[in-house]
Short mmCIF file of C-alpha atoms and ligand atoms in Angstrom, two decimals:
data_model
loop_
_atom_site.label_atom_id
_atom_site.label_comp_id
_atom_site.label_asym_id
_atom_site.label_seq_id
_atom_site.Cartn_x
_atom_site.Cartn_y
_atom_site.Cartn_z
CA UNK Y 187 0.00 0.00 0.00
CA UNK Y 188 3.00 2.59 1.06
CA UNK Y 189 3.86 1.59 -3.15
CA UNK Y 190 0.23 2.88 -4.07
CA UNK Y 191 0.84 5.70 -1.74
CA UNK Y 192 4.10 6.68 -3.02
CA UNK Y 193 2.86 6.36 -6.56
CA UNK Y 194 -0.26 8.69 -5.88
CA UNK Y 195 2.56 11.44 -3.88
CA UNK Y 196 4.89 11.35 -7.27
CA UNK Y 197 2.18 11.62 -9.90
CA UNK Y 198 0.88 14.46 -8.50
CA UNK Y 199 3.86 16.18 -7.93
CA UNK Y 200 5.04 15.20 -11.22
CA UNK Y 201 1.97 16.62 -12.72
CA UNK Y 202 1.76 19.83 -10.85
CA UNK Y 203 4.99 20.29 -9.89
CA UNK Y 204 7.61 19.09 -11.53
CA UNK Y 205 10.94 20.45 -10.99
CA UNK Y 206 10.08 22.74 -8.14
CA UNK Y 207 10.83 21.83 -4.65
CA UNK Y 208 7.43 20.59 -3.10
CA UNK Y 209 4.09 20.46 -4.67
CA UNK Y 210 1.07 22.03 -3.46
CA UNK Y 211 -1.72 19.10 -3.67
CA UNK Y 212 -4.96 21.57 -2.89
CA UNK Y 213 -4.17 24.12 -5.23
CA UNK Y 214 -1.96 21.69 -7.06
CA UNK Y 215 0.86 24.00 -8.35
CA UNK Y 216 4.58 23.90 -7.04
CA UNK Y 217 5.53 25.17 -3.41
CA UNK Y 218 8.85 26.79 -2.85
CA UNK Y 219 10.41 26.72 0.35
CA UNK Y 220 13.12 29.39 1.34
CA UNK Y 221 15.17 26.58 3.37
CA UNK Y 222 16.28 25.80 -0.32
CA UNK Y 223 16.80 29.09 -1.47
CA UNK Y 224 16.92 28.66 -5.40
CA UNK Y 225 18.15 25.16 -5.37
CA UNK Y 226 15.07 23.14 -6.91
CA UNK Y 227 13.72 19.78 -7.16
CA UNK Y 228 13.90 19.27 -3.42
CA UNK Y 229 11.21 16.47 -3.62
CA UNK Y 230 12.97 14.64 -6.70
CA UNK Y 231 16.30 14.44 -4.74
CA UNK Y 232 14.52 13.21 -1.65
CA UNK Y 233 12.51 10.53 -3.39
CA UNK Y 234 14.87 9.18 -5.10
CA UNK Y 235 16.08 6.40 -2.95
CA UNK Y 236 12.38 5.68 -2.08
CA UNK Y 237 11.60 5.34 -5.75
CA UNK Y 238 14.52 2.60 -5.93
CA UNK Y 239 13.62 0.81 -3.27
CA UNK Y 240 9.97 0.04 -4.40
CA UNK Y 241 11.31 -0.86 -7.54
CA UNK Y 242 9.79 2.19 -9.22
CA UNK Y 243 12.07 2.07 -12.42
CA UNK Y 244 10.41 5.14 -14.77
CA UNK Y 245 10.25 6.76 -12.01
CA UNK Y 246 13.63 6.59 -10.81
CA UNK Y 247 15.01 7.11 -14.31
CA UNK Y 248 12.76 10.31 -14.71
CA UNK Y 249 14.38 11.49 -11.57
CA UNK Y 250 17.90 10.38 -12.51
CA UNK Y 251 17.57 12.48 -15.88
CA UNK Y 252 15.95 15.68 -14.02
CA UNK Y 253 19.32 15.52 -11.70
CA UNK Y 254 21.43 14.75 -14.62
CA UNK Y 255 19.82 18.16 -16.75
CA UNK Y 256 18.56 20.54 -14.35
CA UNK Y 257 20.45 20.28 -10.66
CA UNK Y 258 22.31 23.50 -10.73
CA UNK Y 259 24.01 24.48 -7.59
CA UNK Y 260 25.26 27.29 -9.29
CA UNK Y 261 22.85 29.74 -8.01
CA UNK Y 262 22.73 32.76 -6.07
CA UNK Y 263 20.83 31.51 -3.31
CA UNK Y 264 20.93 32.07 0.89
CA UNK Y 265 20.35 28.22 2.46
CA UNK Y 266 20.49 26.31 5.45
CA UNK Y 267 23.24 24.15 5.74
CA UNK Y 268 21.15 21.47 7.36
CA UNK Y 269 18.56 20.91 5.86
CA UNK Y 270 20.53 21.25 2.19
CA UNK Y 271 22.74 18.63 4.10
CA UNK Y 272 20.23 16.15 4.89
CA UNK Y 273 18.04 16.44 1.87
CA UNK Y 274 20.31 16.92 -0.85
CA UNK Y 275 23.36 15.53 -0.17
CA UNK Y 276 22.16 12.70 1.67
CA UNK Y 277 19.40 11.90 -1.05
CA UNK Y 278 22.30 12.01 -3.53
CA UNK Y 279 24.26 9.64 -1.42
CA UNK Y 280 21.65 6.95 -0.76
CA UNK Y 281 20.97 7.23 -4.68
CA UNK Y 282 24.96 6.78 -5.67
CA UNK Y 283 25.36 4.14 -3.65
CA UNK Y 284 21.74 2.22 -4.35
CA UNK Y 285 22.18 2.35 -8.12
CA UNK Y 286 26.14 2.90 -8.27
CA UNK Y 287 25.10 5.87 -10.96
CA UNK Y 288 28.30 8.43 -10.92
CA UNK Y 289 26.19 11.26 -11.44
CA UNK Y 290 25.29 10.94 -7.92
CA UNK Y 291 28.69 10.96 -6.47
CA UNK Y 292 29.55 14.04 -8.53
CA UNK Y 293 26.24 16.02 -7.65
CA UNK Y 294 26.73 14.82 -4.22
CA UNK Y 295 30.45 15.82 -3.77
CA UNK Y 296 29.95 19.12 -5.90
CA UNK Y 297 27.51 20.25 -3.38
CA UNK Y 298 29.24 19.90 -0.34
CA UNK Y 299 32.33 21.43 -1.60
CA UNK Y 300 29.42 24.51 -2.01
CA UNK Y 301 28.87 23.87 1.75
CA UNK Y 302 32.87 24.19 3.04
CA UNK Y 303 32.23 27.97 3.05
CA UNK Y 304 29.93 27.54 6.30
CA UNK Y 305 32.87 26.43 8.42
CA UNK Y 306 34.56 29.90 8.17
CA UNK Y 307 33.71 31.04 11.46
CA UNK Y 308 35.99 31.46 14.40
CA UNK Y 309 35.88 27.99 16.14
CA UNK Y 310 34.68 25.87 12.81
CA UNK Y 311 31.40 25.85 14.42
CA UNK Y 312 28.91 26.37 10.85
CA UNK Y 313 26.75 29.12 10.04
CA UNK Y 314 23.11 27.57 10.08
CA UNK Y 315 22.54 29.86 6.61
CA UNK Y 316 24.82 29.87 4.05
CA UNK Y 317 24.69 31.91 0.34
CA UNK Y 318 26.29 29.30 -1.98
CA UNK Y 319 27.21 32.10 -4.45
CA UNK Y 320 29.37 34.37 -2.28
CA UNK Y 321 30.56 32.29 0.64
CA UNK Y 322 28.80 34.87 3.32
CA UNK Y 323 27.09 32.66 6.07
CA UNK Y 324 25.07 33.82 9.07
CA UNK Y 325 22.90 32.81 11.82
CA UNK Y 326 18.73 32.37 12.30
CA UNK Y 327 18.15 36.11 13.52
CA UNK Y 328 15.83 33.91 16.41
CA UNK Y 329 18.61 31.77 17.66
CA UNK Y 330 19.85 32.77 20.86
CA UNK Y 331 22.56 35.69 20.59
CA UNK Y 332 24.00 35.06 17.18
CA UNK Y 333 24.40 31.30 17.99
CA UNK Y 334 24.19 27.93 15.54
CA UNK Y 335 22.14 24.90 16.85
CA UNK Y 336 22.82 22.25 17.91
CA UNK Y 337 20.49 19.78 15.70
CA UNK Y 338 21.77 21.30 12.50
CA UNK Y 339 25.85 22.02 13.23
CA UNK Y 340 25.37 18.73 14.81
CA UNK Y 341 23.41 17.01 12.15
CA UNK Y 342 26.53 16.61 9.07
CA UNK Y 343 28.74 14.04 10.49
CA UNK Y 344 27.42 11.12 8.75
CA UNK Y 345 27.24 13.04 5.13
CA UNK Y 346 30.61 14.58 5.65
CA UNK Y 347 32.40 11.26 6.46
CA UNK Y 348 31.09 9.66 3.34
CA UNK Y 349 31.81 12.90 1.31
CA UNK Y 350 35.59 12.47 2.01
CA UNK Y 351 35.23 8.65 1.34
CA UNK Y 352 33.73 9.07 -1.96
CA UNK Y 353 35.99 12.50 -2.93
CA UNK Y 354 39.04 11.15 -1.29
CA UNK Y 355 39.40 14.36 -0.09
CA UNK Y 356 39.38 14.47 3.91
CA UNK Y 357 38.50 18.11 4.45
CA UNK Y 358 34.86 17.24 4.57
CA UNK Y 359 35.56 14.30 7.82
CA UNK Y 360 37.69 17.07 9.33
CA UNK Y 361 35.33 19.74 9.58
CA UNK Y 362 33.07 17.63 11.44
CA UNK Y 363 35.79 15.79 13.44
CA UNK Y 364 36.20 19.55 14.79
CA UNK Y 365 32.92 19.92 15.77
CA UNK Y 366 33.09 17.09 17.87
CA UNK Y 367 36.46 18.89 19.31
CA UNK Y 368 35.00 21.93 20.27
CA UNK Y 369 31.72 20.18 21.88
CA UNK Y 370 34.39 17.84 23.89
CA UNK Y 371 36.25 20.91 25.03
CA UNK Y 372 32.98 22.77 26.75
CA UNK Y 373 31.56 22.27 30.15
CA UNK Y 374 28.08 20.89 29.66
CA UNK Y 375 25.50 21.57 32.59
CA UNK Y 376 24.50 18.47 34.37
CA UNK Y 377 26.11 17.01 31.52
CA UNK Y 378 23.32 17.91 28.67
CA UNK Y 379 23.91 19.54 25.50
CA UNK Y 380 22.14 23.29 24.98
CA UNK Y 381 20.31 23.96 21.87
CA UNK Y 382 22.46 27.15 21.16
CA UNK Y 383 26.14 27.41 20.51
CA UNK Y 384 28.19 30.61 19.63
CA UNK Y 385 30.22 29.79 16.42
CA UNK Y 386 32.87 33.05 17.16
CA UNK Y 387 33.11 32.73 21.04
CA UNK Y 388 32.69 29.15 21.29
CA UNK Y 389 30.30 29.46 23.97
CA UNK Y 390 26.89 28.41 24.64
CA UNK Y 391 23.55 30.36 24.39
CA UNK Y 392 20.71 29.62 26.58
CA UNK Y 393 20.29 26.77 28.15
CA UNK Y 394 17.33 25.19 26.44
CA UNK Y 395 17.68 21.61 26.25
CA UNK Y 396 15.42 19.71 23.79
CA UNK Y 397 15.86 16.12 22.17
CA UNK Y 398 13.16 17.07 19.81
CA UNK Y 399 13.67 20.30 17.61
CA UNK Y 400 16.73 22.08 17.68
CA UNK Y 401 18.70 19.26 19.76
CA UNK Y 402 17.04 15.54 18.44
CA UNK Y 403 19.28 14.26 15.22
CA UNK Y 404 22.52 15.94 17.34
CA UNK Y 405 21.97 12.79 19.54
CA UNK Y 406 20.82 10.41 16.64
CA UNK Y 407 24.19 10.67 14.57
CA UNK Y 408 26.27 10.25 17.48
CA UNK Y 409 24.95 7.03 17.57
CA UNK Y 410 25.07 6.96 13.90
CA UNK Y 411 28.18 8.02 13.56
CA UNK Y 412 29.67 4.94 15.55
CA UNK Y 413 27.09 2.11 13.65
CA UNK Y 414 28.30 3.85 10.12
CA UNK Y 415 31.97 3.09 11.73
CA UNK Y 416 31.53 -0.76 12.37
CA UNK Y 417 31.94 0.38 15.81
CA UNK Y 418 35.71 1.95 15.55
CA UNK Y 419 34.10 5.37 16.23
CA UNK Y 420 34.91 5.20 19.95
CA UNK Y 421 34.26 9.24 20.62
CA UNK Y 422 30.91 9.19 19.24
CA UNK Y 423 29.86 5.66 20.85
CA UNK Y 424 30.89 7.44 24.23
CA UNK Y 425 29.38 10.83 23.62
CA UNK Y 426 25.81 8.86 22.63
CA UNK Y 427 25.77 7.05 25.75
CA UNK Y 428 26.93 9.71 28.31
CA UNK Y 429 23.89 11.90 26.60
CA UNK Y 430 21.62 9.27 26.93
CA UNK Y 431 22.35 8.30 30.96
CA UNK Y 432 21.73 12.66 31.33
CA UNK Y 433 18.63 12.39 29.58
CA UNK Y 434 17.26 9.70 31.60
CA UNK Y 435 18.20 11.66 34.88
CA UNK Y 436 17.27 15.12 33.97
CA UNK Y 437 14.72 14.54 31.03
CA UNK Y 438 12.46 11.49 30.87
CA UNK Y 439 9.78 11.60 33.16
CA UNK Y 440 6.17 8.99 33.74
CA UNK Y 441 3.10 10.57 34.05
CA UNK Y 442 0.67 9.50 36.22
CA UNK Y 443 -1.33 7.55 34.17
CA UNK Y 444 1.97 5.44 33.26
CA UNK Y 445 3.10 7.57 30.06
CA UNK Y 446 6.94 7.84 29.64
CA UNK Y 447 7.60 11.08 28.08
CA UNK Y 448 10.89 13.06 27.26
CA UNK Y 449 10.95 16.65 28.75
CA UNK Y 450 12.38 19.98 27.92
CA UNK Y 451 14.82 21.53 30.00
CA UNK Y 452 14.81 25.11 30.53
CA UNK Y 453 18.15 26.45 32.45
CA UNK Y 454 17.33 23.49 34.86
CA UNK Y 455 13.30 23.71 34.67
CA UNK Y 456 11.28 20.99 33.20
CA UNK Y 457 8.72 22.22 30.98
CA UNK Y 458 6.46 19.06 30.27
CA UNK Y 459 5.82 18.75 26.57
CA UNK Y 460 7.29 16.34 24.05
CA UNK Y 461 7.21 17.19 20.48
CA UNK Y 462 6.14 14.82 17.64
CA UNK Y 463 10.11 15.16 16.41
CA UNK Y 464 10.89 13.66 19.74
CA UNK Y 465 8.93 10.71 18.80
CA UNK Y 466 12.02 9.55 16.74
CA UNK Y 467 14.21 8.81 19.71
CA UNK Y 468 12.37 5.64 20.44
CA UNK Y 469 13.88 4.31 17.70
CA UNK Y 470 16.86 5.60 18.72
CA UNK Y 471 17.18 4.31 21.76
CA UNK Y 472 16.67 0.71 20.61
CA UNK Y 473 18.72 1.10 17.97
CA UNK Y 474 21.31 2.24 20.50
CA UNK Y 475 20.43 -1.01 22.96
CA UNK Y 476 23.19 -3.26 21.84
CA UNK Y 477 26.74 -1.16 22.21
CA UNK Y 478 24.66 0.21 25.54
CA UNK Y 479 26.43 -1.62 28.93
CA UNK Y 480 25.61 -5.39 28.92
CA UNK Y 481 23.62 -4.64 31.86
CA UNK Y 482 21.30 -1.93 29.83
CA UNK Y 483 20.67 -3.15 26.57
CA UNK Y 484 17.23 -4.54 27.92
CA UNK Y 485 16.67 -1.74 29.47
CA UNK Y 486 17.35 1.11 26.06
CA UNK Y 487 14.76 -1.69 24.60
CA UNK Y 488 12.32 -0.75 26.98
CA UNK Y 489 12.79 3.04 26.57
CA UNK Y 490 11.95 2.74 23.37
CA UNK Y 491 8.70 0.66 23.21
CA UNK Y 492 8.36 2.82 26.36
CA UNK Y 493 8.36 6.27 23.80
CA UNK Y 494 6.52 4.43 20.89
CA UNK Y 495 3.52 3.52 23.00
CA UNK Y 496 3.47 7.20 24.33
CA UNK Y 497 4.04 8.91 20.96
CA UNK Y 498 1.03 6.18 19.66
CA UNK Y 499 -1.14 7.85 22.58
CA UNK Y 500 -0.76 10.87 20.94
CA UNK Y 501 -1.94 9.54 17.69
CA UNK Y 502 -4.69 8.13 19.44
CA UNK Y 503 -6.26 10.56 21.49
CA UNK Y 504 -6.90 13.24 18.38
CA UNK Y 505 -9.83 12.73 16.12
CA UNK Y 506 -8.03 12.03 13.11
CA UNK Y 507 -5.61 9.09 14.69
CA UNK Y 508 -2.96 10.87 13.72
CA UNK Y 509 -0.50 12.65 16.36
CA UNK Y 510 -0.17 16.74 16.92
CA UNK Y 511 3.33 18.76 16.61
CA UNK Y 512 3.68 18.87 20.03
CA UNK Y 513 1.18 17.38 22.97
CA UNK Y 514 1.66 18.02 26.94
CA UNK Y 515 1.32 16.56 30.52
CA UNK Y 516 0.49 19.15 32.62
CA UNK Y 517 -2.69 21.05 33.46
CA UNK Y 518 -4.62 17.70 33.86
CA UNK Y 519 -3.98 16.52 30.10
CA UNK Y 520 -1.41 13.67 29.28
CA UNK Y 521 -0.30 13.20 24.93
CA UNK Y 522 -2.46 15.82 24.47
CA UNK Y 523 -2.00 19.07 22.28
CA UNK Y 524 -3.40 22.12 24.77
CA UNK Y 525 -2.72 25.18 22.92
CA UNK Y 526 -3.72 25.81 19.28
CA UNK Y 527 -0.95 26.60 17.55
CA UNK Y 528 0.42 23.26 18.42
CA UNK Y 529 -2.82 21.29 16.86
CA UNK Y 530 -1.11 20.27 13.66
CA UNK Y 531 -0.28 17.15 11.57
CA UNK Y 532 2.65 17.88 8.88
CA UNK Y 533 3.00 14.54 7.58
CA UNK Y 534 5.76 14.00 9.83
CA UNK Y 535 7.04 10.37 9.69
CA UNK Y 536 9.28 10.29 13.34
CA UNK Y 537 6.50 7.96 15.14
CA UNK Y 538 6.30 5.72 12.19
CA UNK Y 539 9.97 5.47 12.43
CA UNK Y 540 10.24 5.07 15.83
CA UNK Y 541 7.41 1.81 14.97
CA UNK Y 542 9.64 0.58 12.08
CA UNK Y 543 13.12 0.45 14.88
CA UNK Y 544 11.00 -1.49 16.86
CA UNK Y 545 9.43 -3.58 14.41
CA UNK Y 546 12.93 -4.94 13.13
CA UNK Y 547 13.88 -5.28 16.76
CA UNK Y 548 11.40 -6.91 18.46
CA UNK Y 549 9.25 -8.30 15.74
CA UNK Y 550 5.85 -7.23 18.10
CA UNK Y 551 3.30 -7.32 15.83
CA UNK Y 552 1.70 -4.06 17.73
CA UNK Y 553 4.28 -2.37 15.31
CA UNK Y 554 2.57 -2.85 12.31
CA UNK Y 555 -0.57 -3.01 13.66
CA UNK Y 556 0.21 0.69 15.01
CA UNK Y 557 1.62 1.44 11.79
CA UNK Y 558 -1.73 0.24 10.13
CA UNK Y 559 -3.98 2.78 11.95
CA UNK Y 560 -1.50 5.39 10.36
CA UNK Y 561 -1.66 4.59 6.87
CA UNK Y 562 -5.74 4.60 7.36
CA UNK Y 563 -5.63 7.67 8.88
CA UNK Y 564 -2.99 8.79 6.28
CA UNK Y 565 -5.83 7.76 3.47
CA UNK Y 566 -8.62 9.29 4.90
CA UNK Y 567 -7.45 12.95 5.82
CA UNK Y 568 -3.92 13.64 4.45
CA UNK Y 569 -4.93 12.26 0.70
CA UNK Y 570 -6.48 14.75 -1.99
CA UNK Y 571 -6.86 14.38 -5.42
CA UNK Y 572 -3.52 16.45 -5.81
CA UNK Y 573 -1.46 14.30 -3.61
CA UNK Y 574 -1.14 13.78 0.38
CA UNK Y 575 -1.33 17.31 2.43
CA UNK Y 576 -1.02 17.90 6.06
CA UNK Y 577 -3.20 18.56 8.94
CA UNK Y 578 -4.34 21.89 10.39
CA UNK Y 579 -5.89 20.52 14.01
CA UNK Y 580 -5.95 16.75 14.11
CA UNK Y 581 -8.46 17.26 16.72
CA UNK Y 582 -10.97 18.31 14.66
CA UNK Y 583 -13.80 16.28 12.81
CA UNK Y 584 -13.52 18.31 9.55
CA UNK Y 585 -9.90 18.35 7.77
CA UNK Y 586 -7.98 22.04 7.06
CA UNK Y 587 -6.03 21.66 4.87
CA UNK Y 588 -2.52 22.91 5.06
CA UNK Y 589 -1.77 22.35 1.15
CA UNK Y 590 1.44 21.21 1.49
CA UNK Y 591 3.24 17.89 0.60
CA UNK Y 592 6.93 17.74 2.27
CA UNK Y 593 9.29 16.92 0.55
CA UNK Y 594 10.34 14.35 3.65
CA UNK Y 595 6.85 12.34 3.41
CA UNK Y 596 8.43 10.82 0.59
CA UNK Y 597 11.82 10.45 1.79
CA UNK Y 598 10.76 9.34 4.63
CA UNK Y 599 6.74 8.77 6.17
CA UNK Y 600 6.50 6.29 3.10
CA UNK Y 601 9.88 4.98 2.84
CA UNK Y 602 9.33 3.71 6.91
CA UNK Y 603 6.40 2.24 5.96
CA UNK Y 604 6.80 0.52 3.06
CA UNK Y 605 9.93 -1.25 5.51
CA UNK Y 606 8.11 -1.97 8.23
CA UNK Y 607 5.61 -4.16 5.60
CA UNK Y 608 8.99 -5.72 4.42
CA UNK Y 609 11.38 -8.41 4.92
CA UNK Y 610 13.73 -7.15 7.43
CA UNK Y 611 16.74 -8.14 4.62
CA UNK Y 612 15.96 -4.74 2.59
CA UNK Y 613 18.85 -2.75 3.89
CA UNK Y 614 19.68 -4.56 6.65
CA UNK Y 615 20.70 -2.68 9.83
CA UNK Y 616 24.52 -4.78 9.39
CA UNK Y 617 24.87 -3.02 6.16
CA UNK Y 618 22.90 0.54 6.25
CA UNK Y 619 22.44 3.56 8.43
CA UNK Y 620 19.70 6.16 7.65
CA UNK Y 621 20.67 9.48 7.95
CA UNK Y 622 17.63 11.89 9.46
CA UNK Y 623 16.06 12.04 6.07
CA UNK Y 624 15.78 8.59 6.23
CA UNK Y 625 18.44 8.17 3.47
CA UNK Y 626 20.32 4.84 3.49
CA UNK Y 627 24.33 5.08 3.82
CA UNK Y 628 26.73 1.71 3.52
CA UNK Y 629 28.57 1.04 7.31
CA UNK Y 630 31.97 1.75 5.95
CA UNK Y 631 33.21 -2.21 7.10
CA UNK Y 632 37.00 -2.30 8.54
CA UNK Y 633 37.52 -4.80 6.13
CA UNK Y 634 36.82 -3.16 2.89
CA UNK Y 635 39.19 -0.13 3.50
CA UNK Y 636 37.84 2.07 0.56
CA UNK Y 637 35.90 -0.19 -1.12
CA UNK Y 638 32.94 1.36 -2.35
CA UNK Y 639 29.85 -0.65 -0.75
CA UNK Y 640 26.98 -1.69 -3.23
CA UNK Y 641 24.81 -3.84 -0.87
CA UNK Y 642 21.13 -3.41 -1.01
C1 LIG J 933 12.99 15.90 8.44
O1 LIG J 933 13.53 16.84 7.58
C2 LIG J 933 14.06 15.22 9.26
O2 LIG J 933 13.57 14.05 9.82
C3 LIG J 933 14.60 16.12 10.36
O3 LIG J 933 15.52 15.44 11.18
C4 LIG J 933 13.46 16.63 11.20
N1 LIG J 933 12.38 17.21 10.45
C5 LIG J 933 11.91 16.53 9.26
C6 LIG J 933 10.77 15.58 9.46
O4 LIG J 933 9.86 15.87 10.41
#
């Protein structure tokens, strides 16, 4: 079904939208994005992979021949360096080294060397926006005195390492190797990471704590970073688990009802919501079970079905079945959304995620069955004629419309699913990593030094 899905989400956007970054399925024309600036065909370069997995050959080769004629990072254009990161580079990545196709590689490496420009700041710590045309880079005017954050400076390292793999040129691995440095070389209250760090003074900004926006794939590809090393990448294995044991002291909490829930942490207060990007460290966290201390693995099991049975409570209290951007427990509410602005569904896929990790862990058939109630709730209010649009107040009977069809529900809400209904031997967790975007990346094996990796 995730193939008919995925088939309905590319005609459209082929139809409507072709060539532009997302496609708007109510008024069913393109959608442009400023995260992107004037780099185009965002949803192309993020489907790709998915469109190779399900076997969707046209598809693919439409795709291939779009990237092969019309990528052009040769624009004057302001972006952010994360999000460019995750969805371009990894997308071109993940489609190298599924189909082995060179013009991947060389999209892939030609846009990162675009990137190297957002390193030029006093400690190495990258600008979060970048113009790929003159080299200036900046900061989010929001962010906390000037500062970069945390979930996108720390959210390169797995892209970067495989950019100086592929390029043989190891200035990409040591620009993130130096984020790492600096990070090491900072006090860290109660042993948590803040959300906001100073790229010219090195220090941090406020200390907001958050392992959903701003902070979650910091934490992720720390992990990541040591799986995608067959385990060699001692520093990162270490860093992941020190995180973790703070977050469990100073950051998960059970309600009373019996819901485990991950906090924020405001300069040492808790505020009690979780948002629905938190939802992905369940996932984590049982992904992480096996390097944790023989005596825990059971227990970062447990965390995570633990956080996918709360994040599914906050599917299933709402109308629509399908979870808000952010839901509380306080004021006499638990998994619930109280404010409106916090109502909405953007066909987000970090729950269904957090199902498929635990799926291919545990093999509990609640996964899928979890899963299931998505993909009918997915049908029923997301899909349009024009393609799949998100959610204005999932607690309402009647669907708003938000008219827009990210770029990462193909990339990643379908890719998830259509895995979770698979055999767990499509990219196997021995062989593959997915970076945030859900693209695949080979585990660089000790024993194949440089060898490229073509497993699927
Ligand atoms: C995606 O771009 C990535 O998963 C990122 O890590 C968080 N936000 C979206 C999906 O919600």
């Amino acid at each position: 079904v995730s193939l008919q899905m995925m088939k309905h989400a590319w005609d459209n956007y082929k139809r409507y939208a072709w060539g532009l970054n997302e496609l708007k399925p109510i008024s069913k024309q393109g959608h442009s994005s400023n995260l992107f600036g004037n780099i185009q065909g965002a949803t192309i370069v993020d489907a790709l992979d998915t469109l190779y997995i399900m076997e969707m050959k046209e598809e693919f080769k439409e795709a291939k021949d779009w990237v092969e004629k019309n990528l052009d990072f040769n624009v004057n254009a302001e972006i952010s360096v994360f999000e460019v990161n995750i969805r371009f580079v990894g997308g071109l990545l993940s489609a190298y080294y599924l189909s082995g196709e060179e013009i991947f590689r060389k999209k892939a490496v030609e846009l990162g060397e675009k990137l190297l420009p957002a390193f030029n700041t006093p400690t190495g710590i990258p600008w979060a926006l970048l113009n790929i045309k003159s080299g200036i880079g900046r900061n989010w005017p929001w962010a906390s005195g000037g500062s970069s954050i945390l979930a996108e400076f720390g959210t390169l390292h797995l892209e970067f390492v495989h950019l100086s793999h592929l390029s043989g040129n190891p200035v990409f691995a040591e620009k993130v190797m130096n984020i790492r440095k600096v990070l090491n070389r900072l006090d860290k209250p109660e042993g948590l990471y803040p959300n906001y760090l100073n790229p010219s003074s090195g220090q941090w900004g406020q200390h907001h704590v958050s392992i959903g926006g701003l902070g979650d794939s910091f934490y992720e590809y720390l992990l990541k970073a040591w799986l995608m090393s067959d385990k060699t990448d001692e520093e990162g294995k270490k860093m992941y688990y020190d995180a973790v044991q703070a977050i469990e002291t100073h950051l998960i909490r059970k309600s009373s009802g019996g819901l485990t829930y991950i906090a924020e942490w405001k300069g040492g207060l808790l505020e009690h919501k979780m948002g629905h990007l938190t939802c992905f460290a369940g996932g984590m966290f049982a992904l992480g079970a096996d390097g944790a201390p023989s005596d825990k693995t059971g227990h970062h099991i447990e965390l995570g079905a633990e956080i996918a049975r709360t994040c599914h409570e906050s599917y299933d209290r709402t109308s629509m079945k399908l979870g808000p951007e952010a839901f509380r427990f306080d004021g006499g509410v638990e998994a619930i959304a109280t404010r409106q602005n916090e109502k909405y569904y953007i066909l987000r896929p970090e729950v269904i995620e957090t199902y498929m990790y635990m799926w291919r862990l545990t093999h509990d058939p609640k996964y899928r069955q979890w899963a299931w109630e998505a993909v009918e709730a997915l049908e029923k209010h997301c899909r349009v004629d024009g393609g799949y649009s998100g959610i204005r107040d999932v607690y309402n009977n009647h669907e708003s419309h938000d008219d827009v069809q990210q770029s990462f529900f193909l990339s990643e809400t379908l890719k998830y699913l259509y895995l979770l209904f698979s055999d767990d031997d499509i990219l196997p967790f021995e062989h593959w990593v997915f970076n945030t975007e859900a693209h695949p990346l080979p585990i660089l094996h000790k024993e194949d030094g440089s060898k490229e990796e073509k497993q699927k």
